[in-house]
Short mmCIF file of N, CA and C in Angstrom, two decimals:
data_model
loop_
_atom_site.label_atom_id
_atom_site.label_comp_id
_atom_site.label_asym_id
_atom_site.label_seq_id
_atom_site.Cartn_x
_atom_site.Cartn_y
_atom_site.Cartn_z
N MET A 1 77.39 -17.76 43.70
CA MET A 1 76.64 -18.79 43.16
C MET A 1 77.45 -19.90 44.02
N ILE A 2 76.61 -20.91 44.43
CA ILE A 2 77.11 -22.06 45.33
C ILE A 2 76.54 -23.33 44.56
N HIS A 3 77.36 -24.45 44.67
CA HIS A 3 76.89 -25.68 44.30
C HIS A 3 76.52 -26.64 45.43
N ILE A 4 75.49 -27.45 45.46
CA ILE A 4 75.20 -28.38 46.45
C ILE A 4 75.13 -29.68 45.75
N THR A 5 75.61 -30.75 46.33
CA THR A 5 75.45 -32.19 45.71
C THR A 5 74.96 -33.14 46.73
N ARG A 6 73.79 -33.89 46.35
CA ARG A 6 73.29 -34.76 47.10
C ARG A 6 73.50 -35.99 46.49
N LYS A 7 73.80 -37.15 47.31
CA LYS A 7 74.26 -38.32 46.97
C LYS A 7 72.98 -39.42 47.23
N GLU A 8 72.69 -40.20 46.53
CA GLU A 8 71.66 -41.43 46.57
C GLU A 8 72.33 -42.74 45.96
N HIS A 9 71.61 -43.56 46.52
CA HIS A 9 71.94 -45.02 45.88
C HIS A 9 70.79 -45.76 45.55
N PHE A 10 71.10 -46.56 44.47
CA PHE A 10 69.83 -47.58 43.96
C PHE A 10 70.39 -48.64 43.45
N ASN A 11 69.62 -49.82 43.37
CA ASN A 11 70.17 -51.09 42.79
C ASN A 11 69.01 -51.37 41.71
N ALA A 12 69.69 -51.57 40.53
CA ALA A 12 68.80 -52.27 39.35
C ALA A 12 69.36 -53.00 38.36
N ALA A 13 68.54 -53.61 37.47
CA ALA A 13 69.15 -54.60 36.52
C ALA A 13 69.05 -53.93 35.31
N HIS A 14 69.61 -54.75 34.23
CA HIS A 14 69.33 -54.04 32.56
C HIS A 14 70.12 -55.04 31.77
N ARG A 15 69.80 -54.91 30.64
CA ARG A 15 70.38 -55.66 29.71
C ARG A 15 70.67 -54.81 28.52
N MET A 16 71.92 -54.70 27.83
CA MET A 16 72.36 -54.27 26.64
C MET A 16 72.01 -54.89 25.34
N TYR A 17 71.03 -54.59 24.71
CA TYR A 17 70.76 -55.55 23.39
C TYR A 17 69.92 -54.84 22.43
N ARG A 18 70.00 -55.22 21.22
CA ARG A 18 69.15 -54.83 20.15
C ARG A 18 68.41 -55.80 19.73
N GLU A 19 67.02 -55.71 19.83
CA GLU A 19 66.04 -56.80 19.43
C GLU A 19 66.48 -57.26 17.99
N GLU A 20 66.81 -56.20 17.12
CA GLU A 20 66.72 -56.48 15.68
C GLU A 20 67.86 -57.16 15.27
N TRP A 21 69.02 -57.31 16.45
CA TRP A 21 70.22 -58.03 16.07
C TRP A 21 69.95 -59.35 16.66
N SER A 22 70.88 -60.16 15.93
CA SER A 22 71.06 -61.69 16.48
C SER A 22 71.72 -61.53 17.90
N ALA A 23 71.67 -62.72 18.58
CA ALA A 23 72.42 -62.90 19.83
C ALA A 23 73.84 -62.73 19.78
N GLU A 24 74.49 -63.28 18.51
CA GLU A 24 75.70 -63.13 18.30
C GLU A 24 76.40 -61.77 18.24
N LYS A 25 75.41 -61.01 17.32
CA LYS A 25 75.76 -59.65 17.14
C LYS A 25 75.85 -58.70 18.34
N ASN A 26 74.74 -59.01 19.27
CA ASN A 26 74.66 -58.40 20.52
C ASN A 26 75.57 -58.92 21.54
N PHE A 27 75.97 -59.90 21.58
CA PHE A 27 77.30 -60.34 22.22
C PHE A 27 78.54 -59.91 21.84
N GLU A 28 78.71 -59.57 20.51
CA GLU A 28 79.88 -58.96 19.83
C GLU A 28 80.12 -57.72 20.24
N VAL A 29 78.83 -56.89 20.24
CA VAL A 29 79.00 -55.45 20.53
C VAL A 29 78.94 -55.15 21.84
N PHE A 30 78.08 -55.93 22.84
CA PHE A 30 77.95 -55.63 24.24
C PHE A 30 78.42 -56.42 25.24
N GLY A 31 79.06 -57.65 24.76
CA GLY A 31 79.64 -58.49 25.55
C GLY A 31 78.76 -59.25 26.53
N LYS A 32 79.11 -59.33 27.82
CA LYS A 32 78.47 -59.94 28.91
C LYS A 32 77.32 -59.11 29.34
N CYS A 33 77.38 -57.97 28.87
CA CYS A 33 76.15 -56.94 29.27
C CYS A 33 74.87 -57.33 28.32
N ALA A 34 75.00 -58.24 27.57
CA ALA A 34 74.07 -58.79 26.67
C ALA A 34 73.47 -59.99 26.98
N ASN A 35 73.73 -60.45 28.34
CA ASN A 35 73.16 -61.55 28.83
C ASN A 35 71.88 -61.59 29.00
N PRO A 36 71.05 -62.71 28.32
CA PRO A 36 69.51 -62.73 28.35
C PRO A 36 68.92 -62.65 29.58
N ASN A 37 69.79 -63.02 30.65
CA ASN A 37 69.26 -63.30 32.00
C ASN A 37 69.55 -61.95 32.90
N TRP A 38 69.86 -60.89 32.21
CA TRP A 38 70.06 -59.39 32.61
C TRP A 38 71.17 -59.62 33.67
N HIS A 39 71.69 -58.34 34.09
CA HIS A 39 72.82 -58.13 35.01
C HIS A 39 72.33 -57.00 35.88
N GLY A 40 72.89 -56.62 37.09
CA GLY A 40 72.50 -55.64 37.90
C GLY A 40 73.65 -54.83 38.47
N HIS A 41 73.53 -53.63 38.82
CA HIS A 41 74.45 -52.73 39.21
C HIS A 41 73.97 -51.98 40.66
N ASN A 42 75.02 -51.69 41.51
CA ASN A 42 74.60 -50.91 42.62
C ASN A 42 74.94 -49.34 42.18
N TYR A 43 74.04 -48.84 41.73
CA TYR A 43 74.18 -47.26 41.15
C TYR A 43 74.41 -46.22 42.51
N ASN A 44 75.46 -45.38 42.19
CA ASN A 44 75.39 -44.30 43.00
C ASN A 44 75.14 -42.88 42.11
N LEU A 45 74.17 -42.14 42.61
CA LEU A 45 73.58 -40.94 41.95
C LEU A 45 74.17 -39.64 42.65
N TYR A 46 74.77 -38.83 42.02
CA TYR A 46 75.05 -37.48 42.53
C TYR A 46 74.37 -36.32 41.85
N VAL A 47 73.32 -35.74 42.39
CA VAL A 47 72.74 -34.67 41.97
C VAL A 47 73.27 -33.27 42.37
N THR A 48 73.61 -32.24 41.49
CA THR A 48 74.28 -31.27 41.77
C THR A 48 73.46 -30.02 41.34
N VAL A 49 72.98 -29.02 42.55
CA VAL A 49 72.13 -28.04 42.08
C VAL A 49 72.94 -26.72 42.42
N LYS A 50 72.56 -25.52 41.72
CA LYS A 50 73.21 -24.37 42.01
C LYS A 50 72.32 -23.31 42.21
N GLY A 51 72.91 -22.01 42.60
CA GLY A 51 72.07 -21.01 42.79
C GLY A 51 72.70 -20.16 43.94
N GLU A 52 72.00 -19.10 44.40
CA GLU A 52 72.54 -18.31 45.48
C GLU A 52 71.76 -18.67 46.64
N ILE A 53 72.53 -18.39 47.69
CA ILE A 53 71.92 -18.70 49.09
C ILE A 53 70.94 -17.81 49.74
N THR A 54 69.73 -18.43 50.20
CA THR A 54 68.68 -17.36 50.69
C THR A 54 69.47 -17.11 52.31
N HIS A 55 69.53 -15.91 52.41
CA HIS A 55 69.90 -15.39 53.58
C HIS A 55 69.25 -15.52 54.80
N ALA A 56 68.04 -15.74 54.69
CA ALA A 56 66.97 -16.09 55.75
C ALA A 56 67.27 -17.34 56.18
N THR A 57 67.74 -18.40 55.51
CA THR A 57 67.86 -19.79 56.04
C THR A 57 69.35 -19.99 55.95
N GLY A 58 70.05 -19.61 55.12
CA GLY A 58 71.54 -19.82 55.02
C GLY A 58 71.72 -21.00 53.75
N TYR A 59 70.59 -21.49 53.24
CA TYR A 59 70.39 -22.65 52.34
C TYR A 59 70.35 -22.16 50.78
N LEU A 60 70.69 -22.87 49.92
CA LEU A 60 70.20 -22.81 48.74
C LEU A 60 68.92 -23.47 48.52
N ILE A 61 68.98 -24.63 49.22
CA ILE A 61 67.78 -25.47 49.16
C ILE A 61 67.75 -26.33 50.35
N ASP A 62 66.76 -26.69 51.04
CA ASP A 62 66.64 -27.64 52.13
C ASP A 62 67.14 -28.99 51.71
N LEU A 63 68.17 -29.59 52.03
CA LEU A 63 68.71 -30.84 51.52
C LEU A 63 67.59 -31.87 51.78
N LYS A 64 66.64 -31.74 52.67
CA LYS A 64 65.62 -33.05 53.06
C LYS A 64 64.71 -32.76 51.80
N GLU A 65 64.35 -31.56 51.24
CA GLU A 65 63.47 -31.44 50.25
C GLU A 65 64.13 -32.00 49.03
N LEU A 66 65.39 -31.84 48.77
CA LEU A 66 66.11 -32.12 47.50
C LEU A 66 66.12 -33.71 47.75
N LYS A 67 66.29 -34.40 48.80
CA LYS A 67 66.31 -35.63 48.85
C LYS A 67 64.85 -36.32 48.33
N GLN A 68 63.87 -35.54 49.04
CA GLN A 68 62.47 -36.15 48.51
C GLN A 68 62.08 -35.83 47.19
N ILE A 69 62.74 -35.05 46.42
CA ILE A 69 62.50 -34.99 45.04
C ILE A 69 63.06 -36.04 44.23
N ILE A 70 64.37 -36.27 44.59
CA ILE A 70 65.37 -37.32 43.98
C ILE A 70 64.53 -38.54 44.28
N ASN A 71 64.20 -38.92 45.46
CA ASN A 71 63.41 -40.23 45.83
C ASN A 71 62.23 -40.34 45.06
N GLU A 72 61.18 -39.07 45.00
CA GLU A 72 60.02 -39.47 44.32
C GLU A 72 60.40 -39.66 42.60
N TYR A 73 61.16 -38.80 42.32
CA TYR A 73 61.17 -38.73 40.74
C TYR A 73 62.33 -39.83 40.25
N VAL A 74 63.04 -40.44 41.11
CA VAL A 74 64.09 -41.19 40.50
C VAL A 74 64.26 -42.55 41.33
N ILE A 75 64.58 -42.55 42.44
CA ILE A 75 64.77 -43.91 43.27
C ILE A 75 63.63 -44.57 43.26
N GLU A 76 62.70 -44.12 43.73
CA GLU A 76 61.25 -45.08 43.72
C GLU A 76 61.16 -45.67 42.29
N LYS A 77 61.30 -45.21 41.39
CA LYS A 77 61.19 -45.52 39.95
C LYS A 77 62.29 -46.57 39.50
N LEU A 78 63.26 -46.47 40.16
CA LEU A 78 64.39 -47.29 39.67
C LEU A 78 64.87 -48.43 40.70
N ASP A 79 64.93 -48.29 41.94
CA ASP A 79 65.40 -48.98 42.88
C ASP A 79 64.81 -50.41 42.95
N HIS A 80 65.50 -51.42 42.64
CA HIS A 80 65.28 -53.00 42.64
C HIS A 80 64.32 -53.09 41.44
N LYS A 81 64.56 -52.45 40.35
CA LYS A 81 63.63 -52.56 38.94
C LYS A 81 64.60 -53.06 38.09
N ASN A 82 63.92 -53.58 36.94
CA ASN A 82 64.57 -53.95 35.69
C ASN A 82 64.41 -52.64 34.72
N ILE A 83 65.52 -51.88 34.34
CA ILE A 83 65.54 -50.66 33.66
C ILE A 83 64.83 -50.98 32.37
N ASN A 84 65.09 -52.05 31.62
CA ASN A 84 64.55 -52.21 30.36
C ASN A 84 63.04 -52.60 30.28
N MET A 85 62.48 -53.08 31.48
CA MET A 85 61.06 -53.55 31.50
C MET A 85 60.22 -52.61 32.33
N ASP A 86 60.70 -52.06 33.49
CA ASP A 86 59.90 -51.68 34.57
C ASP A 86 60.02 -49.94 34.74
N VAL A 87 60.93 -49.50 33.89
CA VAL A 87 61.16 -48.00 34.29
C VAL A 87 60.48 -47.17 33.03
N GLU A 88 59.32 -46.35 33.35
CA GLU A 88 58.68 -45.84 32.38
C GLU A 88 59.48 -44.74 31.59
N PHE A 89 59.87 -44.04 32.18
CA PHE A 89 60.80 -42.99 31.59
C PHE A 89 62.16 -43.51 30.72
N MET A 90 62.39 -44.70 30.78
CA MET A 90 63.33 -45.40 29.94
C MET A 90 62.53 -46.03 28.65
N ALA A 91 61.52 -46.35 28.73
CA ALA A 91 60.72 -47.14 27.55
C ALA A 91 61.24 -46.76 26.25
N GLY A 92 61.62 -47.65 25.55
CA GLY A 92 62.01 -47.45 24.10
C GLY A 92 63.41 -47.07 24.06
N LYS A 93 64.29 -46.74 25.09
CA LYS A 93 65.78 -46.45 25.11
C LYS A 93 66.51 -47.44 25.42
N MET A 94 67.80 -47.42 24.93
CA MET A 94 68.94 -48.28 25.37
C MET A 94 69.14 -48.01 26.75
N ALA A 95 69.22 -49.17 27.76
CA ALA A 95 69.58 -48.91 29.29
C ALA A 95 70.97 -48.62 29.53
N SER A 96 71.67 -47.73 28.37
CA SER A 96 73.13 -47.31 28.78
C SER A 96 73.01 -46.67 30.07
N THR A 97 74.10 -46.48 30.79
CA THR A 97 74.43 -45.30 31.83
C THR A 97 74.49 -44.15 31.40
N GLU A 98 74.69 -43.84 30.09
CA GLU A 98 74.67 -42.48 29.45
C GLU A 98 73.28 -42.08 29.24
N LEU A 99 72.50 -42.89 28.72
CA LEU A 99 71.25 -42.58 28.46
C LEU A 99 70.40 -42.21 29.74
N LEU A 100 70.64 -43.30 30.65
CA LEU A 100 69.99 -43.20 32.11
C LEU A 100 70.39 -42.04 32.75
N THR A 101 71.46 -41.45 32.56
CA THR A 101 71.97 -40.38 33.25
C THR A 101 71.13 -39.05 32.61
N ILE A 102 70.99 -39.01 31.20
CA ILE A 102 70.20 -37.84 30.64
C ILE A 102 68.59 -38.10 31.11
N GLU A 103 68.18 -39.12 31.10
CA GLU A 103 67.00 -39.23 31.57
C GLU A 103 66.41 -38.86 33.11
N ILE A 104 67.50 -39.36 33.89
CA ILE A 104 67.41 -38.91 35.36
C ILE A 104 67.40 -37.42 35.38
N PHE A 105 68.37 -36.64 34.65
CA PHE A 105 68.41 -35.30 34.56
C PHE A 105 66.94 -34.77 34.31
N ASN A 106 66.57 -35.44 33.18
CA ASN A 106 65.09 -34.89 32.64
C ASN A 106 63.96 -34.91 33.72
N GLN A 107 64.19 -36.02 34.33
CA GLN A 107 63.18 -36.14 35.39
C GLN A 107 63.13 -35.34 36.68
N LEU A 108 64.43 -34.78 37.02
CA LEU A 108 64.67 -33.84 38.13
C LEU A 108 64.67 -32.37 37.93
N LYS A 109 64.82 -31.99 36.48
CA LYS A 109 64.98 -30.47 36.10
C LYS A 109 63.68 -29.72 36.67
N GLY A 110 62.61 -30.25 36.21
CA GLY A 110 61.15 -29.51 36.35
C GLY A 110 61.18 -29.21 38.04
N PRO A 111 60.98 -30.50 38.48
CA PRO A 111 60.67 -30.21 40.12
C PRO A 111 61.70 -29.59 41.00
N ILE A 112 63.21 -29.55 40.65
CA ILE A 112 63.97 -28.94 41.33
C ILE A 112 64.03 -27.35 41.01
N GLU A 113 63.76 -27.07 39.58
CA GLU A 113 63.67 -25.66 39.25
C GLU A 113 62.37 -25.00 39.68
N ALA A 114 61.40 -25.81 40.09
CA ALA A 114 60.37 -25.22 40.51
C ALA A 114 60.49 -24.34 41.85
N TYR A 115 61.55 -24.59 42.54
CA TYR A 115 62.33 -23.82 43.73
C TYR A 115 62.84 -22.47 43.24
N PRO A 116 62.42 -21.45 43.69
CA PRO A 116 62.84 -20.19 43.09
C PRO A 116 64.29 -19.88 43.26
N GLY A 117 65.17 -19.87 42.11
CA GLY A 117 66.59 -19.46 42.16
C GLY A 117 67.39 -20.57 42.36
N VAL A 118 66.87 -21.84 42.04
CA VAL A 118 67.56 -23.21 42.22
C VAL A 118 67.50 -23.71 40.89
N PHE A 119 68.78 -24.17 40.51
CA PHE A 119 68.88 -24.82 38.97
C PHE A 119 69.45 -26.12 39.17
N LEU A 120 69.23 -26.95 38.22
CA LEU A 120 69.92 -28.28 38.31
C LEU A 120 71.18 -28.04 37.49
N HIS A 121 72.26 -28.45 38.14
CA HIS A 121 73.73 -28.22 37.42
C HIS A 121 73.98 -29.44 36.89
N SER A 122 73.97 -30.64 37.53
CA SER A 122 74.31 -31.65 36.73
C SER A 122 73.97 -33.09 37.49
N VAL A 123 74.02 -34.22 36.71
CA VAL A 123 73.67 -35.57 37.37
C VAL A 123 74.74 -36.48 36.83
N LYS A 124 75.27 -36.97 38.03
CA LYS A 124 76.45 -37.89 37.56
C LYS A 124 76.01 -39.26 38.38
N LEU A 125 76.22 -40.22 37.39
CA LEU A 125 75.88 -41.54 37.79
C LEU A 125 77.01 -42.67 37.50
N PHE A 126 77.11 -43.22 38.74
CA PHE A 126 78.27 -44.46 38.68
C PHE A 126 77.60 -45.61 38.68
N GLU A 127 77.99 -46.28 37.57
CA GLU A 127 77.37 -47.69 37.31
C GLU A 127 78.13 -48.75 38.18
N THR A 128 79.50 -48.44 38.29
CA THR A 128 80.58 -49.05 38.92
C THR A 128 81.25 -48.21 39.50
N GLU A 129 82.42 -48.58 40.40
CA GLU A 129 83.30 -47.57 41.12
C GLU A 129 84.27 -46.89 40.06
N ASN A 130 84.39 -47.74 38.90
CA ASN A 130 85.33 -47.09 37.69
C ASN A 130 84.57 -46.38 36.82
N ASN A 131 83.33 -46.78 36.47
CA ASN A 131 82.55 -46.14 35.33
C ASN A 131 81.35 -45.18 35.75
N SER A 132 81.31 -44.02 35.04
CA SER A 132 80.43 -42.95 35.38
C SER A 132 80.08 -42.25 34.12
N ALA A 133 78.95 -41.61 34.24
CA ALA A 133 78.56 -40.52 33.20
C ALA A 133 78.04 -39.54 33.82
N GLU A 134 78.12 -38.21 33.33
CA GLU A 134 77.80 -37.00 34.06
C GLU A 134 76.91 -36.26 32.93
N TYR A 135 75.87 -35.47 33.19
CA TYR A 135 75.38 -34.70 32.11
C TYR A 135 74.94 -33.43 32.92
N PHE A 136 75.19 -32.34 32.01
CA PHE A 136 74.97 -30.88 32.42
C PHE A 136 73.79 -30.23 31.63
N GLY A 137 72.99 -31.08 31.06
CA GLY A 137 71.78 -30.64 30.32
C GLY A 137 72.14 -30.16 29.05
N GLY A 138 71.06 -29.73 28.33
CA GLY A 138 71.25 -28.93 26.94
C GLY A 138 71.11 -29.81 25.87
#
């Protein structure tokens, strides 16, 4: 079994808040992340797939094809968007890095695993150079 990781990048804005809470409560819980004028991040996304190498090609999956899947199902939907307002797969969810990571995994699992013998192992999302979330499914 081998693991292959593809790194991609996108920029997006979000706001951490609960509509049913007051502005004061949102600021108390989420701090400056509750800014009503939003804030943005330069996200780095790492998608790791696993499986057995195909001996005819020497690949697990052609990385150009993996890039196309990530771009179609994730990057095009998130890059230069407002996660709270513009991203359909995040509708009704808090725009936390943790939930965004899980939803990215869910977006990618089907298209990646449509390739015989290729399995989505994990999605790791860096919100900043110091903060990241990683999801392995389940």
